[in-house]
Amino acid sequence: QPDVVVELGVTSGLLELAVQSFPELDVIGLDRDQGALDVAAGRFLREAGRDGTWLKADIFTPEAWLQPDLGGRKGLIFSVHFHEFIARGLEHTQNWLREMRQRLPGWCVVAIEQPRLRPSERSEVSDAQWLYNHSNVLIHHLIGNGRILSDPDWRKLFTEAGCELEEIHPIEFLGYNAYIFRF
């Protein structure tokens, strides 16, 4: 069990859920948007009854947010936004993952993502899931702020960066998975 959890992009509300089960967790929320951080900090204080650490920074500039003492702790980094992070390029994201492996050895990274469905999977999912999945692909393509990868490509993104697959946990909501890797 980790003693610190870092959320990259603080819109999910999952930090509050984490401390409900593990009240002793140190939590860090990281986002480029101060408004998102303010909303998350207020929500966290209301729901968790305590404060966390809220940092305005870009994940790809670790020197702006990565605290020196984190490397010696047990931790977990997670996000529901990896599809947006890879908009800067798969290689860029993999280089960041490699750097995190060096700085945070033994930590886990969790990408909560809905993998892109292949045409052959059409008969296996509901109309709502199929339409949501493909509208997600289209929206991110049109606005250019993300890429929706297939299940094999999510695995490949992390394993080619040297991360070790721990588990793929189905979320049971519109086909989302928690891809859990160890640095």
mmCIF file of C-alpha atoms in Angstrom:
data_model
loop_
_atom_site.group_PDB
_atom_site.id
_atom_site.type_symbol
_atom_site.label_atom_id
_atom_site.label_comp_id
_atom_site.label_asym_id
_atom_site.label_seq_id
_atom_site.Cartn_x
_atom_site.Cartn_y
_atom_site.Cartn_z
ATOM 1 C CA GLN A 1 0.000 0.000 0.000
ATOM 2 C CA PRO A 2 1.352 3.432 -0.928
ATOM 3 C CA ASP A 3 1.760 6.210 1.605
ATOM 4 C CA VAL A 4 1.528 8.972 -1.021
ATOM 5 C CA VAL A 5 -0.715 9.311 -4.074
ATOM 6 C CA VAL A 6 -0.215 11.833 -6.873
ATOM 7 C CA GLU A 7 -3.037 12.666 -9.286
ATOM 8 C CA LEU A 8 -2.017 14.176 -12.625
ATOM 9 C CA GLY A 9 -4.911 16.427 -13.636
ATOM 10 C CA VAL A 10 -7.227 16.877 -10.670
ATOM 11 C CA THR A 11 -10.703 16.609 -12.148
ATOM 12 C CA SER A 12 -11.641 13.067 -11.127
ATOM 13 C CA GLY A 13 -12.457 13.325 -7.416
ATOM 14 C CA LEU A 14 -10.589 10.050 -6.884
ATOM 15 C CA LEU A 15 -8.235 11.499 -4.262
ATOM 16 C CA GLU A 16 -11.204 11.954 -1.935
ATOM 17 C CA LEU A 17 -12.216 8.337 -2.463
ATOM 18 C CA ALA A 18 -8.679 7.162 -1.766
ATOM 19 C CA VAL A 19 -8.498 8.851 1.641
ATOM 20 C CA GLN A 20 -11.911 7.495 2.608
ATOM 21 C CA SER A 21 -10.381 4.026 2.470
ATOM 22 C CA PHE A 22 -6.862 5.042 3.543
ATOM 23 C CA PRO A 23 -7.092 8.186 5.718
ATOM 24 C CA GLU A 24 -3.344 8.305 6.378
ATOM 25 C CA LEU A 25 -2.448 8.830 2.696
ATOM 26 C CA ASP A 26 -0.565 11.946 1.713
ATOM 27 C CA VAL A 27 -2.165 13.289 -1.444
ATOM 28 C CA ILE A 28 -0.742 15.553 -4.101
ATOM 29 C CA GLY A 29 -2.808 17.026 -6.906
ATOM 30 C CA LEU A 30 -0.973 18.331 -9.944
ATOM 31 C CA ASP A 31 -2.519 20.411 -12.710
ATOM 32 C CA ARG A 32 -1.597 23.219 -15.119
ATOM 33 C CA ASP A 33 -4.864 25.025 -14.373
ATOM 34 C CA GLN A 34 -5.055 26.958 -11.105
ATOM 35 C CA GLY A 35 -8.856 27.008 -11.306
ATOM 36 C CA ALA A 36 -8.977 23.196 -11.459
ATOM 37 C CA LEU A 37 -6.611 23.031 -8.477
ATOM 38 C CA ASP A 38 -8.774 25.446 -6.474
ATOM 39 C CA VAL A 39 -11.926 23.415 -7.174
ATOM 40 C CA ALA A 40 -10.157 20.143 -6.324
ATOM 41 C CA ALA A 41 -8.676 21.558 -3.102
ATOM 42 C CA GLY A 42 -12.090 22.811 -1.946
ATOM 43 C CA ARG A 43 -13.797 19.532 -2.813
ATOM 44 C CA PHE A 44 -11.062 17.556 -1.073
ATOM 45 C CA LEU A 45 -11.282 19.684 2.091
ATOM 46 C CA ARG A 46 -15.099 19.322 2.201
ATOM 47 C CA GLU A 47 -15.152 15.593 1.539
ATOM 48 C CA ALA A 48 -11.945 14.430 3.239
ATOM 49 C CA GLY A 49 -11.986 16.929 6.101
ATOM 50 C CA ARG A 50 -8.342 17.863 5.607
ATOM 51 C CA ASP A 51 -6.042 19.478 3.120
ATOM 52 C CA GLY A 52 -3.741 17.957 0.539
ATOM 53 C CA THR A 53 -0.892 19.391 -1.481
ATOM 54 C CA TRP A 54 -1.939 21.197 -4.671
ATOM 55 C CA LEU A 55 0.712 22.096 -7.235
ATOM 56 C CA LYS A 56 0.367 24.115 -10.412
ATOM 57 C CA ALA A 57 2.805 22.569 -12.878
ATOM 58 C CA ASP A 58 3.159 20.629 -16.094
ATOM 59 C CA ILE A 59 3.810 16.922 -15.529
ATOM 60 C CA PHE A 60 6.537 17.022 -18.164
ATOM 61 C CA THR A 61 8.611 19.418 -16.038
ATOM 62 C CA PRO A 62 9.267 17.236 -12.978
ATOM 63 C CA GLU A 63 11.701 19.724 -11.457
ATOM 64 C CA ALA A 64 8.682 22.027 -10.948
ATOM 65 C CA TRP A 65 6.667 19.510 -8.930
ATOM 66 C CA LEU A 66 8.639 16.414 -7.982
ATOM 67 C CA GLN A 67 9.571 16.843 -4.347
ATOM 68 C CA PRO A 68 12.983 15.386 -3.422
ATOM 69 C CA ASP A 69 11.635 13.227 -0.583
ATOM 70 C CA LEU A 70 9.141 11.381 -2.817
ATOM 71 C CA GLY A 71 11.770 9.010 -4.241
ATOM 72 C CA GLY A 72 12.266 7.400 -0.848
ATOM 73 C CA ARG A 73 8.563 6.795 -0.251
ATOM 74 C CA LYS A 74 6.049 4.228 -1.447
ATOM 75 C CA GLY A 75 3.764 5.877 -3.928
ATOM 76 C CA LEU A 76 1.359 5.784 -6.775
ATOM 77 C CA ILE A 77 0.777 8.208 -9.646
ATOM 78 C CA PHE A 78 -2.545 8.068 -11.467
ATOM 79 C CA SER A 79 -4.524 9.942 -14.069
ATOM 80 C CA VAL A 80 -7.621 9.799 -16.207
ATOM 81 C CA HIS A 81 -5.815 12.053 -18.699
ATOM 82 C CA PHE A 82 -3.017 9.938 -20.211
ATOM 83 C CA HIS A 83 -4.844 10.099 -23.557
ATOM 84 C CA GLU A 84 -4.257 13.865 -23.408
ATOM 85 C CA PHE A 85 -0.633 13.595 -22.270
ATOM 86 C CA ILE A 86 0.239 11.539 -25.334
ATOM 87 C CA ALA A 87 -0.947 14.403 -27.555
ATOM 88 C CA ARG A 88 2.658 15.609 -27.219
ATOM 89 C CA GLY A 89 3.744 12.338 -28.779
ATOM 90 C CA LEU A 90 4.200 8.765 -27.660
ATOM 91 C CA GLU A 91 7.983 9.126 -27.484
ATOM 92 C CA HIS A 92 7.702 12.266 -25.356
ATOM 93 C CA THR A 93 5.422 10.457 -22.903
ATOM 94 C CA GLN A 94 7.667 7.393 -22.857
ATOM 95 C CA ASN A 95 10.704 9.564 -22.107
ATOM 96 C CA TRP A 96 8.774 11.067 -19.180
ATOM 97 C CA LEU A 97 7.889 7.560 -17.945
ATOM 98 C CA ARG A 98 11.560 6.556 -18.148
ATOM 99 C CA GLU A 99 12.524 9.616 -16.113
ATOM 100 C CA MET A 100 9.874 8.792 -13.504
ATOM 101 C CA ARG A 101 11.243 5.235 -13.298
ATOM 102 C CA GLN A 102 14.627 6.729 -12.381
ATOM 103 C CA ARG A 103 13.242 9.245 -9.901
ATOM 104 C CA LEU A 104 10.502 7.102 -8.331
ATOM 105 C CA PRO A 105 11.721 3.491 -8.409
ATOM 106 C CA GLY A 106 9.162 0.976 -7.214
ATOM 107 C CA TRP A 107 6.230 3.359 -7.564
ATOM 108 C CA CYS A 108 3.122 2.373 -9.512
ATOM 109 C CA VAL A 109 1.549 4.371 -12.299
ATOM 110 C CA VAL A 110 -2.133 3.908 -13.091
ATOM 111 C CA ALA A 111 -3.718 5.057 -16.342
ATOM 112 C CA ILE A 112 -7.509 4.992 -16.173
ATOM 113 C CA GLU A 113 -8.511 4.869 -19.814
ATOM 114 C CA GLN A 114 -11.169 3.583 -22.164
ATOM 115 C CA PRO A 115 -9.300 1.641 -24.853
ATOM 116 C CA ARG A 116 -10.254 2.289 -28.440
ATOM 117 C CA LEU A 117 -12.611 -0.404 -29.694
ATOM 118 C CA ARG A 118 -11.805 -2.329 -32.852
ATOM 119 C CA PRO A 119 -14.547 -2.904 -35.456
ATOM 120 C CA SER A 120 -14.525 -6.613 -34.575
ATOM 121 C CA GLU A 121 -15.667 -5.709 -31.038
ATOM 122 C CA ARG A 122 -18.892 -4.008 -32.212
ATOM 123 C CA SER A 123 -21.124 -6.982 -31.406
ATOM 124 C CA GLU A 124 -19.572 -7.372 -27.929
ATOM 125 C CA VAL A 125 -20.537 -3.974 -26.478
ATOM 126 C CA SER A 126 -23.688 -1.930 -25.976
ATOM 127 C CA ASP A 127 -24.677 0.792 -28.423
ATOM 128 C CA ALA A 128 -23.969 3.400 -25.733
ATOM 129 C CA GLN A 129 -20.440 2.100 -25.133
ATOM 130 C CA TRP A 130 -19.709 1.856 -28.868
ATOM 131 C CA LEU A 131 -20.960 5.377 -29.573
ATOM 132 C CA TYR A 132 -19.211 6.875 -26.530
ATOM 133 C CA ASN A 133 -15.939 5.211 -27.474
ATOM 134 C CA HIS A 134 -15.951 6.397 -31.061
ATOM 135 C CA SER A 135 -17.198 9.896 -30.232
ATOM 136 C CA ASN A 136 -14.303 10.125 -27.750
ATOM 137 C CA VAL A 137 -11.865 9.167 -30.505
ATOM 138 C CA LEU A 138 -13.424 11.710 -32.876
ATOM 139 C CA ILE A 139 -13.543 14.577 -30.369
ATOM 140 C CA HIS A 140 -9.910 14.190 -29.357
ATOM 141 C CA HIS A 141 -8.890 13.925 -32.997
ATOM 142 C CA LEU A 142 -10.794 17.083 -33.956
ATOM 143 C CA ILE A 143 -9.572 19.242 -31.084
ATOM 144 C CA GLY A 144 -6.098 17.742 -31.228
ATOM 145 C CA ASN A 145 -5.621 17.338 -27.494
ATOM 146 C CA GLY A 146 -5.368 13.586 -27.154
ATOM 147 C CA ARG A 147 -5.261 10.125 -28.647
ATOM 148 C CA ILE A 148 -7.377 7.157 -27.700
ATOM 149 C CA LEU A 149 -5.256 4.005 -27.902
ATOM 150 C CA SER A 150 -6.339 0.401 -28.250
ATOM 151 C CA ASP A 151 -5.750 -1.984 -25.359
ATOM 152 C CA PRO A 152 -2.542 -3.416 -26.908
ATOM 153 C CA ASP A 153 -1.254 0.104 -27.582
ATOM 154 C CA TRP A 154 -1.849 1.222 -23.955
ATOM 155 C CA ARG A 155 0.170 -1.776 -22.799
ATOM 156 C CA LYS A 156 2.898 -1.056 -25.350
ATOM 157 C CA LEU A 157 3.166 2.626 -24.358
ATOM 158 C CA PHE A 158 4.172 1.701 -20.827
ATOM 159 C CA THR A 159 6.124 -1.514 -21.402
ATOM 160 C CA GLU A 160 8.319 0.081 -24.083
ATOM 161 C CA ALA A 161 9.194 2.732 -21.468
ATOM 162 C CA GLY A 162 10.382 -0.047 -19.170
ATOM 163 C CA CYS A 163 7.336 -0.180 -16.905
ATOM 164 C CA GLU A 164 6.232 -3.593 -15.695
ATOM 165 C CA LEU A 165 2.558 -4.535 -16.065
ATOM 166 C CA GLU A 166 1.065 -5.347 -12.662
ATOM 167 C CA GLU A 167 -2.614 -5.646 -13.533
ATOM 168 C CA ILE A 168 -5.358 -4.441 -15.812
ATOM 169 C CA HIS A 169 -8.408 -3.813 -13.689
ATOM 170 C CA PRO A 170 -11.767 -3.354 -15.476
ATOM 171 C CA ILE A 171 -13.655 -0.341 -14.097
ATOM 172 C CA GLU A 172 -17.043 -1.597 -15.384
ATOM 173 C CA PHE A 173 -18.036 1.837 -16.689
ATOM 174 C CA LEU A 174 -18.183 2.265 -20.469
ATOM 175 C CA GLY A 175 -15.284 -0.147 -20.905
ATOM 176 C CA TYR A 176 -12.698 1.803 -18.913
ATOM 177 C CA ASN A 177 -9.701 -0.027 -17.469
ATOM 178 C CA ALA A 178 -7.161 0.855 -14.827
ATOM 179 C CA TYR A 179 -3.805 -0.018 -16.402
ATOM 180 C CA ILE A 180 -1.484 -0.559 -13.444
ATOM 181 C CA PHE A 181 2.254 -0.577 -14.079
ATOM 182 C CA ARG A 182 5.294 -0.478 -11.813
ATOM 183 C CA PHE A 183 8.195 1.881 -12.471
#
